[in-house]
Short mmCIF file of C-alpha atoms and ligand atoms in Angstrom, two decimals:
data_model
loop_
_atom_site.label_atom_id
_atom_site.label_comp_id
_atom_site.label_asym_id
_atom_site.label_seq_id
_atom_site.Cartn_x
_atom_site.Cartn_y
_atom_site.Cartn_z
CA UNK A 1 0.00 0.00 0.00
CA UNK A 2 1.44 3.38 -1.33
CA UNK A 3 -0.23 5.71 0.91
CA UNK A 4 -0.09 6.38 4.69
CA UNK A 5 -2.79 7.09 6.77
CA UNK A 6 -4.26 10.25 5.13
CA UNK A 7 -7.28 10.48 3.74
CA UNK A 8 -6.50 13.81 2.00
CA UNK A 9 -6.55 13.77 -1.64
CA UNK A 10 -3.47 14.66 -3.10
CA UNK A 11 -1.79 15.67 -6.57
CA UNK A 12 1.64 14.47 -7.58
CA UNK A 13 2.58 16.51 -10.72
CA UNK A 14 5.25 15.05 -12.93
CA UNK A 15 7.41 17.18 -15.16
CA UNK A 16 10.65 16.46 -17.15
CA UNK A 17 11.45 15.77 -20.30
CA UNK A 18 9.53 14.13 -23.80
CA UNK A 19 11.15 10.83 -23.24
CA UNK A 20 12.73 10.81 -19.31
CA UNK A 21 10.14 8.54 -18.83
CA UNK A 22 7.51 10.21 -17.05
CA UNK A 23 4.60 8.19 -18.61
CA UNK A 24 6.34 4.46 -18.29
CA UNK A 25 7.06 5.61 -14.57
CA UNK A 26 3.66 6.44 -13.97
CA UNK A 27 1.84 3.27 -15.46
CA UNK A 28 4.06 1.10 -13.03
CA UNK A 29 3.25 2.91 -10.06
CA UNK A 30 -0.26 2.65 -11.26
CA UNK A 31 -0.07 -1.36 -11.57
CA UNK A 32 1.35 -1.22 -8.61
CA UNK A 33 -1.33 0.86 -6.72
CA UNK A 34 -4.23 0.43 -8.79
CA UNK A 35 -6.00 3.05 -6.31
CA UNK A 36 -3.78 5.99 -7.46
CA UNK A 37 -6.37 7.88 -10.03
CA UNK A 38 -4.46 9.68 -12.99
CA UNK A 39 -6.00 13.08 -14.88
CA UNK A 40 -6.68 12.60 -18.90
CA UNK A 41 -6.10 16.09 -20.38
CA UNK A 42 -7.25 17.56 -23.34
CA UNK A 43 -4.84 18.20 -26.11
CA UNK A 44 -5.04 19.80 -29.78
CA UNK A 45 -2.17 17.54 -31.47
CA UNK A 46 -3.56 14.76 -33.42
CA UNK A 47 -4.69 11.48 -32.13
CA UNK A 48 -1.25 8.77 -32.49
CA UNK A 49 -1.68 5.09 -33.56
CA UNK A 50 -2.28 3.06 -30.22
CA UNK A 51 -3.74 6.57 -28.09
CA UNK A 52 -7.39 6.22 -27.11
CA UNK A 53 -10.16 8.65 -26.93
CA UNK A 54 -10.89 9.57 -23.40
CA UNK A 55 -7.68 7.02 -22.33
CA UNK A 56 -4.56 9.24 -23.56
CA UNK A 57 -6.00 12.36 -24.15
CA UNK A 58 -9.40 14.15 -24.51
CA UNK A 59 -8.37 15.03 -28.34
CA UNK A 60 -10.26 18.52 -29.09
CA UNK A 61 -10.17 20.94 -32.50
CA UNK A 62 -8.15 24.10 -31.67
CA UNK A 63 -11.74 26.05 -31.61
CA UNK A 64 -13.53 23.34 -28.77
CA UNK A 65 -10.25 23.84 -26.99
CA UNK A 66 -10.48 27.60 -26.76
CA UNK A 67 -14.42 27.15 -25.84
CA UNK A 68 -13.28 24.67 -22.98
CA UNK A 69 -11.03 27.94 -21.37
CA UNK A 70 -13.83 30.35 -21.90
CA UNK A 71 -16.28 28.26 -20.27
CA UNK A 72 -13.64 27.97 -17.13
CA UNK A 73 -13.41 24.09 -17.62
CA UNK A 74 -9.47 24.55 -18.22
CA UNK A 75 -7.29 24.86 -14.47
CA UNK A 76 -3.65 25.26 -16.82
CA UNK A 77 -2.92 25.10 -19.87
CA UNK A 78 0.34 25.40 -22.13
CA UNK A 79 1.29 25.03 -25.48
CA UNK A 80 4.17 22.70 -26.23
CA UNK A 81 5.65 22.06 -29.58
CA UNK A 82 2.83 23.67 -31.20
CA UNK A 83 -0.38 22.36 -29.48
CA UNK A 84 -2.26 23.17 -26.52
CA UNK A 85 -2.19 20.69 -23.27
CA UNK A 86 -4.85 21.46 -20.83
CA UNK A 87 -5.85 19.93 -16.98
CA UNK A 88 -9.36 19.84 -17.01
CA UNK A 89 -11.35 21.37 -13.81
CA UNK A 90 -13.74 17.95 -14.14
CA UNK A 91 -10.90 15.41 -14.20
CA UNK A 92 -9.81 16.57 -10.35
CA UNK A 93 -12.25 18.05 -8.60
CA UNK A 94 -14.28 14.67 -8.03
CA UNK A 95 -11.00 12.46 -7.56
CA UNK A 96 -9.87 14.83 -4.96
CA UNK A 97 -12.89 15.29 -3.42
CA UNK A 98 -12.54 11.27 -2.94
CA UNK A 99 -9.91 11.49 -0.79
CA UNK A 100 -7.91 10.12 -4.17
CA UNK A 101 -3.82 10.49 -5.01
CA UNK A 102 -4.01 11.33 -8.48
CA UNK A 103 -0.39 11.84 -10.71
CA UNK A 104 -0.18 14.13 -13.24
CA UNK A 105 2.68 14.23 -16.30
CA UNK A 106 2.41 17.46 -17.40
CA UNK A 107 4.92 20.41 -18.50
CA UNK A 108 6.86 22.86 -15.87
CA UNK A 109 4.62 25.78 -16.31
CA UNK A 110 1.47 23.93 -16.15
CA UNK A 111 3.49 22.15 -12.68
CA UNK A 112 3.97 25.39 -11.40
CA UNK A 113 0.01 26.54 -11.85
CA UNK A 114 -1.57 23.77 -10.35
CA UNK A 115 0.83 24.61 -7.45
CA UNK A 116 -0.48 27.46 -7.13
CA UNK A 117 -4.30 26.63 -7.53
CA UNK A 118 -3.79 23.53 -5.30
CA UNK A 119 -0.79 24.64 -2.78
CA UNK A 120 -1.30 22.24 -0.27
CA UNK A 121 -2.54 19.11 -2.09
CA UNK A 122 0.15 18.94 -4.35
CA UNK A 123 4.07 18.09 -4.82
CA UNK A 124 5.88 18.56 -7.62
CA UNK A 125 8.33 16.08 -8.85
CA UNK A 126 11.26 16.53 -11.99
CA UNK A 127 11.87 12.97 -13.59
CA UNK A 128 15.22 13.88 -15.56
CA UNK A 129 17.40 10.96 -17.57
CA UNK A 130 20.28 9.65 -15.93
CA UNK A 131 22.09 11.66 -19.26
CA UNK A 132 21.39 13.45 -22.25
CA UNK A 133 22.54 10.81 -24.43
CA UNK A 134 20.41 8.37 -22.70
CA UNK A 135 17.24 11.00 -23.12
CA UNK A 136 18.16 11.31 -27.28
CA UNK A 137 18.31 7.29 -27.44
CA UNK A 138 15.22 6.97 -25.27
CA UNK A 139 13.27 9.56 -27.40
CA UNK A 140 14.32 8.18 -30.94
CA UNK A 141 14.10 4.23 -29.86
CA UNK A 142 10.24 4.85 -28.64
CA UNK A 143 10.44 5.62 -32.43
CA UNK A 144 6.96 7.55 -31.92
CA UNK A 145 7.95 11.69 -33.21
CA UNK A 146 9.76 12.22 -36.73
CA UNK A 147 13.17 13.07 -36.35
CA UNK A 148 12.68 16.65 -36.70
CA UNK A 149 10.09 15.93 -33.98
CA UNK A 150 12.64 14.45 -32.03
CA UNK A 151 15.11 16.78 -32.28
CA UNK A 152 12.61 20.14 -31.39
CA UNK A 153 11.56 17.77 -28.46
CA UNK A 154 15.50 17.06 -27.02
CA UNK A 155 16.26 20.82 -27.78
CA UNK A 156 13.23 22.15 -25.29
CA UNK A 157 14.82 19.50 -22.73
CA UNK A 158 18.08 21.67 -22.91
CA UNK A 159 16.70 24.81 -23.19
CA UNK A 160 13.20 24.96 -21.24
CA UNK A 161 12.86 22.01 -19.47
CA UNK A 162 15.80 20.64 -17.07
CA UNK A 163 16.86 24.40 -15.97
CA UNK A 164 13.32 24.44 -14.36
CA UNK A 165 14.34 21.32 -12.19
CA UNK A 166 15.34 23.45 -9.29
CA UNK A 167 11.63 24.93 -9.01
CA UNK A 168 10.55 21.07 -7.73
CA UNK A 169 9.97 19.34 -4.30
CA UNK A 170 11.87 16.57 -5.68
CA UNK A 171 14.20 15.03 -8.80
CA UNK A 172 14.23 11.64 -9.53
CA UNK A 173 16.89 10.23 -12.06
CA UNK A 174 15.28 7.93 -13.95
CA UNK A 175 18.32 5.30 -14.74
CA UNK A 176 16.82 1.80 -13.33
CA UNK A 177 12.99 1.80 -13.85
CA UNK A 178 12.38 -0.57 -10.83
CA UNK A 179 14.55 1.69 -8.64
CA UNK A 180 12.96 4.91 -10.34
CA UNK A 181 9.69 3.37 -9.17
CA UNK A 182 10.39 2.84 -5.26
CA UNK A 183 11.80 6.09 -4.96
CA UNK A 184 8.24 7.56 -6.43
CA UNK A 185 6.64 5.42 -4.21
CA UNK A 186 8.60 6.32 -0.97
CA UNK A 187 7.87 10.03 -2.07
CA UNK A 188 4.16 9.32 -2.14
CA UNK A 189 4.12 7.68 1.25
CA UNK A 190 5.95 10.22 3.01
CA UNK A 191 4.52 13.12 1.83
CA UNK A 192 0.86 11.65 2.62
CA UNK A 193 2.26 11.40 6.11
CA UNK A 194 2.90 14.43 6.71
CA UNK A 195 1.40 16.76 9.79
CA UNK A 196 -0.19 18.73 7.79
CA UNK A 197 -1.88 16.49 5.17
CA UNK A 198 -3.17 14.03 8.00
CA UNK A 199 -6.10 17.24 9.56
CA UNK A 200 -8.67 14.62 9.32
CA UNK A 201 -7.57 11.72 10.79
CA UNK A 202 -5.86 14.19 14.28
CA UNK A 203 -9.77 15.34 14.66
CA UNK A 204 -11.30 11.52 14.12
CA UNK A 205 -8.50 10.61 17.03
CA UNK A 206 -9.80 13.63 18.91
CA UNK A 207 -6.00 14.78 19.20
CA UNK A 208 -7.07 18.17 16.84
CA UNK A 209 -9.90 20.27 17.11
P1 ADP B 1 7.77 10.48 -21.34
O1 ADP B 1 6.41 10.07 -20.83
O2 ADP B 1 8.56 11.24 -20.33
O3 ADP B 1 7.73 11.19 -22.67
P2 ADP B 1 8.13 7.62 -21.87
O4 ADP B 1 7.51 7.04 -20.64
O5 ADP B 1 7.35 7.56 -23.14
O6 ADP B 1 8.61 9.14 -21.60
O7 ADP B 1 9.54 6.89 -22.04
C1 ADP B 1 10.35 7.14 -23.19
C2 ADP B 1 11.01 5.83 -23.63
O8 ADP B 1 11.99 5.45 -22.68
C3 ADP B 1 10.02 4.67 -23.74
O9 ADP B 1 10.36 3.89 -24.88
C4 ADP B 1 10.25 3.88 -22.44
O10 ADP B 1 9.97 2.52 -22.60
C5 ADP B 1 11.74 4.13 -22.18
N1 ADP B 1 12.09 4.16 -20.74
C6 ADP B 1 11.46 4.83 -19.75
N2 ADP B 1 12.09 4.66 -18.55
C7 ADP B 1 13.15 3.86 -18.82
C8 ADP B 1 14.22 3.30 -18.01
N3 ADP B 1 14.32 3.56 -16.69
N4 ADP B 1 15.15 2.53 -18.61
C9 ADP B 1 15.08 2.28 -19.95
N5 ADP B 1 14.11 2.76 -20.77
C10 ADP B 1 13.16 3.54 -20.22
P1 5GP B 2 2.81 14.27 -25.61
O1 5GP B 2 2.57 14.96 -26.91
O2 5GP B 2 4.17 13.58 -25.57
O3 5GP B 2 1.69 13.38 -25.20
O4 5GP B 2 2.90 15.43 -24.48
C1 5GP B 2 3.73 16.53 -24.67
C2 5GP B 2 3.92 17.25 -23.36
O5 5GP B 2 2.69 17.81 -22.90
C3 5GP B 2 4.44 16.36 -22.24
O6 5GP B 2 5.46 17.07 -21.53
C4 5GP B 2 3.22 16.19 -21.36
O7 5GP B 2 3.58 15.93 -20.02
C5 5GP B 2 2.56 17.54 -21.51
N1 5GP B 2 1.14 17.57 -21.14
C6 5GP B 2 0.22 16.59 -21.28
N2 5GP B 2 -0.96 16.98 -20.78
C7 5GP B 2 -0.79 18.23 -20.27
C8 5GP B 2 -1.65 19.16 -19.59
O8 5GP B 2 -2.82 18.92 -19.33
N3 5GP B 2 -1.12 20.34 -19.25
C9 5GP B 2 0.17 20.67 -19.51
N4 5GP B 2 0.61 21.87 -19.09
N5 5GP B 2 1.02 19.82 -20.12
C10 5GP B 2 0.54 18.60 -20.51
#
């Protein structure tokens, strides 16, 4: 069992860069702790071969995107290599309401905002590659972008993405997966025990008013 005694919802935002990993971590912490809810965004870059409606992404025309912000169903939203990747309000606001962890893999500005909407509930975590070879080898043998698609992706990793790592609660160095995977989980048990995230059970024990 990943989680301590809280029963607190929580957000654990992932950031780092196309190809450290952040997705592969996330699905084994998932199998691992089935209970640990994840958020499906919605995204304007075209469905990929093996991505599911509603599974991957909410897919959405650049116009039903835009309507989704006007209509306040958008809580951050960023563009990244020409699209738009949004956290819907919909997709967190039951979960946490649950009392549910939930994991988000989303970019550092979006990290940053749902820090700031959600200060106590969540912790931000940087997944960076043990090296930037290994990131360029990762991100051309998942064989999924073009190689100019690869290339714009490892040159925001440079240039945007891992000089934002010191803005995080924590870094993980994603070299051994299984490894990768206990550290996530030891982050997600301690930080559910913490004093402050634990207000509900200290007033069921009486020990808090
Ligand atoms: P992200 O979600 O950050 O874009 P992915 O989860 O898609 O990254 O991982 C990129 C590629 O690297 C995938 O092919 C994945 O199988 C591989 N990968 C991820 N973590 C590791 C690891 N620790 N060791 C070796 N390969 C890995
Ligand atoms: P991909 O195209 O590889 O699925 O995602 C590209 C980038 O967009 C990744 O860094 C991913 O984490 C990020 N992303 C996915 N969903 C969201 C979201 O809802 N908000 C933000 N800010 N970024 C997202």
């Amino acid at each position: 069992m990943t989680r301590g005694l809280t029963k607190e919802g929580m957000l654990f935002v992932i950031s780092g860069p196309s190809g450290s990993g952040k997705d592969t971590v996330i699905d084994k912490v998932r199998a691992l702790d089935p209970s640990i809810g994840t958020s499906v965004s919605a995204t304007t870059r075209p469905i990929r071969k093996g991505e599911k409606e509603g599974i991957n992404y909410y897919y959405k025309s650049i116009e039903e995107f835009d309507a989704l912000i006007e209509a306040g169903d958008v809580l951050e939203w960023d563009v990244f290599q020409g699209n738009k990747y949004g956290t819907l309000k919909s997709e967190l606001d039951s979960q946490l309401q649950q009392g549910k962890f939930i994991m988000l893999a989303i970019t550092v500005p979006g990290a940053l905002k749902i820090k700031e909407l959600f200060p106590k509930e969540s912790v931000l975590i940087f997944n960076l590659p043990p090296s930037l070879d290994t990131l360029k080898s990762r991100i051309l043998n998942r064989g999924r972008e073009t190689t100019a698609e690869a290339d714009a992706r490892f040159r925001a990793a440079i240039e945007n993405e891992i000089p934002k790592a010191v803005l995080f609660d924590y870094i993980l160095v994603n070299d051994n997966l299984d490894e990768t995977v206990d550290s996530l989980m030891s982050i997600i048990k301690a930080e559910s025990s913490r004093f402050s995230r634990n207000e509900t059970i200290l007033k069921d024990l009486h020990l808090v008013d």
